[in-house]
């Protein structure tokens, strides 16, 4: 994982705009599921809190 991150850093440092866009797409693909799961966790947590509060 660290090696991949270093490659991404080297791409953004030395790369052209297309390289940066390519790396950006990969970063988005990696972070999108993570962000979604966090949002779902927060949403379900707040829903649970509301249900508990109404009781």
mmCIF file of C-alpha atoms in Angstrom:
data_model
loop_
_atom_site.group_PDB
_atom_site.id
_atom_site.type_symbol
_atom_site.label_atom_id
_atom_site.label_comp_id
_atom_site.label_asym_id
_atom_site.label_seq_id
_atom_site.Cartn_x
_atom_site.Cartn_y
_atom_site.Cartn_z
ATOM 1 C CA UNK A 1 0.000 0.000 0.000
ATOM 2 C CA UNK A 2 2.838 2.407 0.824
ATOM 3 C CA UNK A 3 4.508 1.660 -2.502
ATOM 4 C CA UNK A 4 1.305 2.516 -4.345
ATOM 5 C CA UNK A 5 1.042 5.769 -2.413
ATOM 6 C CA UNK A 6 4.639 6.666 -3.294
ATOM 7 C CA UNK A 7 3.902 5.986 -6.956
ATOM 8 C CA UNK A 8 0.889 8.290 -6.748
ATOM 9 C CA UNK A 9 3.037 10.995 -5.165
ATOM 10 C CA UNK A 10 5.670 10.660 -7.887
ATOM 11 C CA UNK A 11 2.939 10.850 -10.538
ATOM 12 C CA UNK A 12 1.554 14.089 -9.125
ATOM 13 C CA UNK A 13 5.023 15.613 -8.682
ATOM 14 C CA UNK A 14 6.489 14.888 -12.104
ATOM 15 C CA UNK A 15 3.399 14.141 -14.150
ATOM 16 C CA UNK A 16 1.544 16.213 -16.671
ATOM 17 C CA UNK A 17 -2.066 17.243 -16.201
ATOM 18 C CA UNK A 18 -3.309 13.978 -17.704
ATOM 19 C CA UNK A 19 -1.250 12.001 -15.184
ATOM 20 C CA UNK A 20 -2.743 14.048 -12.383
ATOM 21 C CA UNK A 21 -6.254 13.454 -13.686
ATOM 22 C CA UNK A 22 -5.486 9.730 -13.910
ATOM 23 C CA UNK A 23 -4.220 9.648 -10.325
ATOM 24 C CA UNK A 24 -7.186 11.733 -9.215
ATOM 25 C CA UNK A 25 -9.580 9.207 -10.717
ATOM 26 C CA UNK A 26 -7.837 6.388 -8.850
ATOM 27 C CA UNK A 27 -7.957 8.314 -5.575
ATOM 28 C CA UNK A 28 -11.677 8.977 -6.099
ATOM 29 C CA UNK A 29 -12.301 5.290 -6.794
ATOM 30 C CA UNK A 30 -10.529 4.402 -3.548
ATOM 31 C CA UNK A 31 -12.098 7.066 -1.342
ATOM 32 C CA UNK A 32 -15.684 6.964 -2.656
ATOM 33 C CA UNK A 33 -16.609 3.636 -0.960
ATOM 34 C CA UNK A 34 -14.899 4.800 2.233
ATOM 35 C CA UNK A 35 -16.815 8.088 2.283
ATOM 36 C CA UNK A 36 -20.063 6.279 1.480
ATOM 37 C CA UNK A 37 -19.601 3.841 4.346
ATOM 38 C CA UNK A 38 -18.825 6.702 6.735
ATOM 39 C CA UNK A 39 -21.950 8.578 5.611
ATOM 40 C CA UNK A 40 -24.047 5.424 6.033
ATOM 41 C CA UNK A 41 -22.589 4.866 9.507
ATOM 42 C CA UNK A 42 -23.364 8.454 10.519
ATOM 43 C CA UNK A 43 -26.865 8.281 9.023
ATOM 44 C CA UNK A 44 -27.720 4.992 10.711
ATOM 45 C CA UNK A 45 -26.214 6.254 13.959
ATOM 46 C CA UNK A 46 -28.288 9.436 13.925
ATOM 47 C CA UNK A 47 -31.413 7.469 12.990
ATOM 48 C CA UNK A 48 -30.783 5.134 15.894
ATOM 49 C CA UNK A 49 -30.343 8.108 18.201
ATOM 50 C CA UNK A 50 -33.637 9.634 17.011
ATOM 51 C CA UNK A 51 -35.542 6.372 17.531
ATOM 52 C CA UNK A 52 -34.021 5.990 20.983
ATOM 53 C CA UNK A 53 -34.847 9.598 21.829
ATOM 54 C CA UNK A 54 -38.499 9.295 20.777
ATOM 55 C CA UNK A 55 -38.961 6.364 23.147
#
